[in-house]
mmCIF file of C-alpha atoms in Angstrom:
data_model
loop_
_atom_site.group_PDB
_atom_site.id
_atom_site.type_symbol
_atom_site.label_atom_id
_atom_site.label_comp_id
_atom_site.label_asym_id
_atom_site.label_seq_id
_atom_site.Cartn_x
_atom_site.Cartn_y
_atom_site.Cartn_z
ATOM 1 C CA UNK I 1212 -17.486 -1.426 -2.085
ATOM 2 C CA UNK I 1213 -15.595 -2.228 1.194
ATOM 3 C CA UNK I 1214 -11.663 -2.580 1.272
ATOM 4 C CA UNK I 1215 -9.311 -3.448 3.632
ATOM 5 C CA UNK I 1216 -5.392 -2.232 2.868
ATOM 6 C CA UNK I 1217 -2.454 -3.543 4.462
ATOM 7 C CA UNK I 1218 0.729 -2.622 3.561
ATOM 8 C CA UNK I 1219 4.620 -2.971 4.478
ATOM 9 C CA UNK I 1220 4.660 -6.804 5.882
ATOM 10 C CA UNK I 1221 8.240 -7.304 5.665
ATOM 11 C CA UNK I 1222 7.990 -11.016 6.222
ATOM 12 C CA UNK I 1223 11.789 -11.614 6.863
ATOM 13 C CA UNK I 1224 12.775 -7.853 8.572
ATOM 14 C CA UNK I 1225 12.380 -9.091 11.365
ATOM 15 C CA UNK I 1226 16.172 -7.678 12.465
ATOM 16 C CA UNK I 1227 16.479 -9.918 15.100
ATOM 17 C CA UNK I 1228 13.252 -9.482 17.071
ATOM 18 C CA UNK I 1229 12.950 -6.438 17.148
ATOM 19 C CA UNK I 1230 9.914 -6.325 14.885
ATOM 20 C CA UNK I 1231 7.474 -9.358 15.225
ATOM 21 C CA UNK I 1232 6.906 -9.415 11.506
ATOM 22 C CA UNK I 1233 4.745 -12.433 11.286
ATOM 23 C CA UNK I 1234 2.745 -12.329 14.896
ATOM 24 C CA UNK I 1235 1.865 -8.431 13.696
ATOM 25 C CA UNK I 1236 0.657 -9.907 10.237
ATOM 26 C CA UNK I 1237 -1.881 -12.685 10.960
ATOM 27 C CA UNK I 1238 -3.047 -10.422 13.798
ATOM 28 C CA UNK I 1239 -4.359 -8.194 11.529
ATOM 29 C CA UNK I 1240 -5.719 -10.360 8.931
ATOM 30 C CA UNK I 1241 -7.548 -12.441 12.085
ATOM 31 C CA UNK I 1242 -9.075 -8.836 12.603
ATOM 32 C CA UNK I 1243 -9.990 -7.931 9.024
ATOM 33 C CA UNK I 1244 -14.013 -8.704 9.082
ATOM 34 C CA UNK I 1245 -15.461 -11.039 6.113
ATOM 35 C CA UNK I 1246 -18.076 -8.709 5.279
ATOM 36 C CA UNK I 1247 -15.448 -6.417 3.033
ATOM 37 C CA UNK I 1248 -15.181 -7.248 -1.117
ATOM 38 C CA UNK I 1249 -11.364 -6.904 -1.432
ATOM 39 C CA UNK I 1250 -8.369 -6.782 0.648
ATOM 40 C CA UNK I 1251 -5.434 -4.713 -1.313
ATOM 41 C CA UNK I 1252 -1.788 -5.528 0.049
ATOM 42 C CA UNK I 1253 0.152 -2.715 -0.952
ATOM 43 C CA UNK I 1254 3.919 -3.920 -1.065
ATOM 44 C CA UNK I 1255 7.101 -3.866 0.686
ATOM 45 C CA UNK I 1256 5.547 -7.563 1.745
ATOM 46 C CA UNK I 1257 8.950 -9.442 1.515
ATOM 47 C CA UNK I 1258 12.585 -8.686 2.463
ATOM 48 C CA UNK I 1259 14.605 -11.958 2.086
ATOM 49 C CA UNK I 1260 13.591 -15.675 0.574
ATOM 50 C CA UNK I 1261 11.280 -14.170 -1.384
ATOM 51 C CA UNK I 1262 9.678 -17.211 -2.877
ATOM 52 C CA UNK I 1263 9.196 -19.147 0.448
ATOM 53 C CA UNK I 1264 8.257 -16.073 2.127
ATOM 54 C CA UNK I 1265 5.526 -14.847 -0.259
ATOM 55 C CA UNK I 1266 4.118 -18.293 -0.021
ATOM 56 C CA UNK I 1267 3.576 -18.393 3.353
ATOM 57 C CA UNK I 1268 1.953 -14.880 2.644
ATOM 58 C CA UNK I 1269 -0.405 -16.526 0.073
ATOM 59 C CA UNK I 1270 -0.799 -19.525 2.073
ATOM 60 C CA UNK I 1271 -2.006 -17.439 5.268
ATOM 61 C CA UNK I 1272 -4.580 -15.349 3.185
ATOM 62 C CA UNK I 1273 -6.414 -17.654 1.235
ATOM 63 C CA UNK I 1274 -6.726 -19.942 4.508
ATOM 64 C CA UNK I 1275 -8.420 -16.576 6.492
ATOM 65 C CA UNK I 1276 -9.941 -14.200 3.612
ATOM 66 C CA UNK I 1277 -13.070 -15.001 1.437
ATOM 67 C CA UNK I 1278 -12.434 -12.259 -0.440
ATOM 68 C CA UNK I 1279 -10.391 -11.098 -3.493
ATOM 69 C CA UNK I 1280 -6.428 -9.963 -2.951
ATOM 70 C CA UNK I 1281 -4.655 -7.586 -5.204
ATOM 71 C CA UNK I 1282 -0.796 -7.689 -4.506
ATOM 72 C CA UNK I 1283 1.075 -5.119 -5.603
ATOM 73 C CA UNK I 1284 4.941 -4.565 -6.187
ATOM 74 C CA UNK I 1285 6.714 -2.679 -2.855
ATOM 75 C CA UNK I 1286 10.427 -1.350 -3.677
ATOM 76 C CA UNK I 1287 11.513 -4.100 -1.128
ATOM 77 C CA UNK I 1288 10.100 -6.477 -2.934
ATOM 78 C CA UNK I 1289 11.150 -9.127 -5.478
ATOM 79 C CA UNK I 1290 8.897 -9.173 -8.658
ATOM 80 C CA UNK I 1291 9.974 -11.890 -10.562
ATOM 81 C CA UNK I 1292 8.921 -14.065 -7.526
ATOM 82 C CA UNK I 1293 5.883 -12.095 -6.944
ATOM 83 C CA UNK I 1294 4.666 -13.379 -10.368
ATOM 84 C CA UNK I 1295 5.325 -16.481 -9.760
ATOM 85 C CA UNK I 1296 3.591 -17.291 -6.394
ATOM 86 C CA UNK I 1297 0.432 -14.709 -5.971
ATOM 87 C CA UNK I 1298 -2.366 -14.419 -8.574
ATOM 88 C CA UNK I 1299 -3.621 -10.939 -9.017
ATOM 89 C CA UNK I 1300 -0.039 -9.332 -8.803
ATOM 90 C CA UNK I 1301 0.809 -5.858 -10.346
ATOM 91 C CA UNK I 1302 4.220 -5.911 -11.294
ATOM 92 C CA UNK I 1303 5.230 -3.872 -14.576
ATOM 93 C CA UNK I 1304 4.439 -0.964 -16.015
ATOM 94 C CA UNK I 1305 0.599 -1.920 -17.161
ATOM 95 C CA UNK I 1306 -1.848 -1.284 -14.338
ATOM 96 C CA UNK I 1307 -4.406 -3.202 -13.294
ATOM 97 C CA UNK I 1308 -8.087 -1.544 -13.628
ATOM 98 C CA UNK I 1309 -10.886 -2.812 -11.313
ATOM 99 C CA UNK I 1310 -14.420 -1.939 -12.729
ATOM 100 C CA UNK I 1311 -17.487 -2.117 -11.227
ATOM 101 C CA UNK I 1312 -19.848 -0.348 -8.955
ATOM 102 C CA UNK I 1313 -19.617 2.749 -10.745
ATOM 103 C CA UNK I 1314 -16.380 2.819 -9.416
ATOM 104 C CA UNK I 1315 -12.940 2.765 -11.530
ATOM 105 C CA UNK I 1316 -10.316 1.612 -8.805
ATOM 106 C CA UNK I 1317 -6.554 1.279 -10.905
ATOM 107 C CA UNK I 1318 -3.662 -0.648 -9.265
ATOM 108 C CA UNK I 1319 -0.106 0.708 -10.360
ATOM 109 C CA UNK I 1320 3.512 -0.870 -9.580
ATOM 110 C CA UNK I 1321 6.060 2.442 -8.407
ATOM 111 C CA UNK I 1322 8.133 -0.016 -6.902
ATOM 112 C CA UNK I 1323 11.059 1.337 -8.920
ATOM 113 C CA UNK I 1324 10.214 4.806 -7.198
ATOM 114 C CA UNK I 1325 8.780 6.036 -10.288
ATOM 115 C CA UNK I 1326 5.815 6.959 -11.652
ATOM 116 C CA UNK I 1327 6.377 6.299 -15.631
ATOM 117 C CA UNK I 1328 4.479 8.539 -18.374
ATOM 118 C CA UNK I 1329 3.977 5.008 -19.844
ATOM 119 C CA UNK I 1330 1.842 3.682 -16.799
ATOM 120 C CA UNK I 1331 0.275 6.930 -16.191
ATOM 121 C CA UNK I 1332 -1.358 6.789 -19.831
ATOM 122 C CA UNK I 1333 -2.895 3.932 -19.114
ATOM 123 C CA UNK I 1334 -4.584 5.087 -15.694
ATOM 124 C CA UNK I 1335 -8.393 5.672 -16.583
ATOM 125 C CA UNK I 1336 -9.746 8.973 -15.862
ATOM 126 C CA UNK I 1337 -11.309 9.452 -12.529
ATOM 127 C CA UNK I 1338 -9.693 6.184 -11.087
ATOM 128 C CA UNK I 1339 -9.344 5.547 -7.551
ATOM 129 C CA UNK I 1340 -5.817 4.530 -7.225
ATOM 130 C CA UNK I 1341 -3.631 2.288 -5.387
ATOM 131 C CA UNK I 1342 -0.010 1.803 -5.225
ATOM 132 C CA UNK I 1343 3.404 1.965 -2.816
ATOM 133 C CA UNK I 1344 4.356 4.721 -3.154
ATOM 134 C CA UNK I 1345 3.245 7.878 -1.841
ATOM 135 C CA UNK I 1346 2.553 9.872 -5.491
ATOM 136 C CA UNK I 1347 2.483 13.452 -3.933
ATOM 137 C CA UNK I 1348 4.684 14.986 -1.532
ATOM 138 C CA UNK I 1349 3.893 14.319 2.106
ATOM 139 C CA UNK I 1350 5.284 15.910 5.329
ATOM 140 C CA UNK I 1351 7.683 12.349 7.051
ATOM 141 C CA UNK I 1352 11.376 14.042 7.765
ATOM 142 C CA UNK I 1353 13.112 10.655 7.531
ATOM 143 C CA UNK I 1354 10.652 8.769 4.748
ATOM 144 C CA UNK I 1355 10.886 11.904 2.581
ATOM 145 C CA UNK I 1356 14.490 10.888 1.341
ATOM 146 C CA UNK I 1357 13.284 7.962 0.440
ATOM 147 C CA UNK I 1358 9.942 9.799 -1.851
ATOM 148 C CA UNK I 1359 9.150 9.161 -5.483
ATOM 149 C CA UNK I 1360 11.565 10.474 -7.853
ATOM 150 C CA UNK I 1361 9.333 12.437 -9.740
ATOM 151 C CA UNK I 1362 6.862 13.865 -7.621
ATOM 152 C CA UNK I 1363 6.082 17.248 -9.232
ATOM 153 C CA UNK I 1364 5.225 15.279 -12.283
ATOM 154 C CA UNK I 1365 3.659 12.613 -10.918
ATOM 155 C CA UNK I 1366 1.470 15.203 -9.207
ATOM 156 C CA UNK I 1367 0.968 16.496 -12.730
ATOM 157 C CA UNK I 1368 -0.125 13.418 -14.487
ATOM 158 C CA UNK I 1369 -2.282 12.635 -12.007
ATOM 159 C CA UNK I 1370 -4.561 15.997 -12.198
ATOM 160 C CA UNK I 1371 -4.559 15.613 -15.683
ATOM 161 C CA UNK I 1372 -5.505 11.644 -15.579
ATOM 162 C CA UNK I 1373 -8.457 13.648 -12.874
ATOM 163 C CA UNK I 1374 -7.081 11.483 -10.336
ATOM 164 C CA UNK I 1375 -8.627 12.087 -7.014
ATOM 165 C CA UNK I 1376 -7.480 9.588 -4.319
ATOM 166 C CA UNK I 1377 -4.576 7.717 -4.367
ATOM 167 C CA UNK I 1378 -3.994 4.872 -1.749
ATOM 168 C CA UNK I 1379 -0.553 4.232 -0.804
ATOM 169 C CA UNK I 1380 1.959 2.543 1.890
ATOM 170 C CA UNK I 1381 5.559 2.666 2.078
ATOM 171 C CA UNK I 1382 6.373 5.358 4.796
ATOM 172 C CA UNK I 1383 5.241 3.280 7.680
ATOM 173 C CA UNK I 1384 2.908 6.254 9.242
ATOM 174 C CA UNK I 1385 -0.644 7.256 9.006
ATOM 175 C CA UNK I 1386 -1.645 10.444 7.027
ATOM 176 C CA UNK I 1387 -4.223 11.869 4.953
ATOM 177 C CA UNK I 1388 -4.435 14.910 3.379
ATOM 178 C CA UNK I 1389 -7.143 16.584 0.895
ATOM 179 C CA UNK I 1390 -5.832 18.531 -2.230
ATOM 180 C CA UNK I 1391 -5.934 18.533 -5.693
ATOM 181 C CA UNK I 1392 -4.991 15.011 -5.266
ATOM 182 C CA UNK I 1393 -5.944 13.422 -1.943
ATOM 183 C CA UNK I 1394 -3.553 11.348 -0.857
ATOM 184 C CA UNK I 1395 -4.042 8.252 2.261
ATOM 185 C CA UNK I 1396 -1.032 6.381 3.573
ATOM 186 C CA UNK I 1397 -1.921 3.516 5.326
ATOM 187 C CA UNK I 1398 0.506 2.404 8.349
ATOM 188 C CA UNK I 1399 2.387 -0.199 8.650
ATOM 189 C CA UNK I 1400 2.395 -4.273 9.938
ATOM 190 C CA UNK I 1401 5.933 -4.039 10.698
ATOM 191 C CA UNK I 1402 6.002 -0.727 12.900
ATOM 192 C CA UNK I 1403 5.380 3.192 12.464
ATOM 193 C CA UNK I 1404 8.642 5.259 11.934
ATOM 194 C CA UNK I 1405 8.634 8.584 13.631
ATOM 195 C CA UNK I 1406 7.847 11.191 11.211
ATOM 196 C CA UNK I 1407 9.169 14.247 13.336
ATOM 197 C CA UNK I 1408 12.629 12.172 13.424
ATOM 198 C CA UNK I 1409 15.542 13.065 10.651
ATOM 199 C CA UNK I 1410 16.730 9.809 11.299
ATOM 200 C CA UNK I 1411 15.475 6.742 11.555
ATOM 201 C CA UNK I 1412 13.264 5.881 14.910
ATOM 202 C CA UNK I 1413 10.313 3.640 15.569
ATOM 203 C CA UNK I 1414 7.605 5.713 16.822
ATOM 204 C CA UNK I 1415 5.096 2.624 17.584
ATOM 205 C CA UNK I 1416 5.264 -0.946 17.187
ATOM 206 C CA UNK I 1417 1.524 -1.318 16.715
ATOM 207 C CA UNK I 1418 -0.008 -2.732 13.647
ATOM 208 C CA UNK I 1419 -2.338 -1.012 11.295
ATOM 209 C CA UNK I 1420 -4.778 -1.320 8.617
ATOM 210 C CA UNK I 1421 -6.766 0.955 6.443
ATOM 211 C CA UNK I 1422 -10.805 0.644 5.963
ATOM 212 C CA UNK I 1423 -12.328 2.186 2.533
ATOM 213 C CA UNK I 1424 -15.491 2.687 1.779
ATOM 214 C CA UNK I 1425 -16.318 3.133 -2.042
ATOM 215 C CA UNK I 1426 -19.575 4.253 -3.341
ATOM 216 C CA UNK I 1427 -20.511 5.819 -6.934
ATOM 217 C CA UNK I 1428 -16.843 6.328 -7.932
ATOM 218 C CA UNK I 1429 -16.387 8.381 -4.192
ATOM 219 C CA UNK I 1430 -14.395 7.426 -0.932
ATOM 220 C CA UNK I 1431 -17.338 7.960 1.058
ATOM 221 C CA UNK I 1432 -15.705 7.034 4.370
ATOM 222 C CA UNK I 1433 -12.038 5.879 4.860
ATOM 223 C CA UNK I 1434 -10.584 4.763 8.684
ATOM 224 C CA UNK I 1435 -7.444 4.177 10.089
ATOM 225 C CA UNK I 1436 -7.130 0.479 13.196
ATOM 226 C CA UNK I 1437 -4.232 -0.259 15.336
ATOM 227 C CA UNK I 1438 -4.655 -3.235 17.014
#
């Protein structure tokens, strides 16, 4: 199974120019190839007019991908309005399991910057997850402040639930790391933030995407593109 993520549009945070928020989007869905089964956009896609804004997201996607979309719930997002324009949206606290290919791939909303014992019960075992937020503790000195609120048991639930990859956005910077729990943020649309940085500061205002390669319920290959 091929995937393309994208993650952190912010249609709308534009702040004046100094992000081009919509040019840096359709670039990299022009990019995406049309060989790939799903494309996962994983939140923070909307900061303001939510409705309008997440129909011009819709719009734009179903005019240039072939393939399935999975939309999930960013904490800058708006998910009453998420429901209501995009099918295939994870918003709530029931996830949304993908099966097939011998492959159990589980789509969770931690746009509240939680992960709830209630959703993690109902994460299969051995899932491949995605979601916003990162769901173990990364190294980003001005993102961390901004972390899940309950890492250490999130971390927990997530070895017990066998969890071995989680897919994630949110801190606008790529990383990956291998551990008990490997965890893959996938950069930004809008623009990288300097991890190094206490405070905030753009460290590139290139685009990104993340490739995944899924095969017998293993990442076998996983890439990062800046365009």
């Amino acid at each position: 199974m091929k995937i393309i993520q994208v993650s952190d549009i912010h249609i709308g945070g534009d702040y004046d120019g100094q992000f081009k928020v919509k040019k840096n989007f359709e670039e990299v869905i022009n990019k995406i190839p049309q060989s790939i089964d799903l494309l996962v956009i994983s939140g923070d896609i909307a900061d303001t007019d939510y409705e309008a804004n997440y129909n011009y997201v819709k719009n734009f996607l179903e005019n240039n991908i072939k393939c399935p979309i999975v939309y999930l719930c960013g904490n800058h997002d708006n998910g009453e309005a998420m429901s209501k324009v995009f099918d295939n949206c994870v918003v709530g606290k029931n996830p949304f399991v993908m099966s097939g290919s011998n492959s159990i791939i589980t789509f969770i909303d931690t746009s509240k910057g939680v992960l709830s014992k209630e959703t993690a019960r109902l994460i299969p075992n051995n899932s491949i997850i995605f979601t916003h937020y990162p769901l173990v503790s990364v190294p980003h000195k001005f993102m961390n402040k901004f972390s899940l609120k309950n890492l250490e048991e999130a971390r927990e639930l997530l070895i017990e639930k066998k969890v071995k990859d989680v897919f994630c956005g949110h801190f606008h910077y790529a990383y990956d790391e291998l551990s008990e729990v490997n965890i893959h943020i996938t950069p930004a649309t809008q623009c990288q933030i300097d991890a190094r940085e206490k405070e905030f500061k753009v460290g590139s205002y290139k685009p990104g995407y993340r490739f995944i390669e899924i095969e017998n319920e293993i990442v076998k290959n996983t890439t990062i593109h800046y365009l």
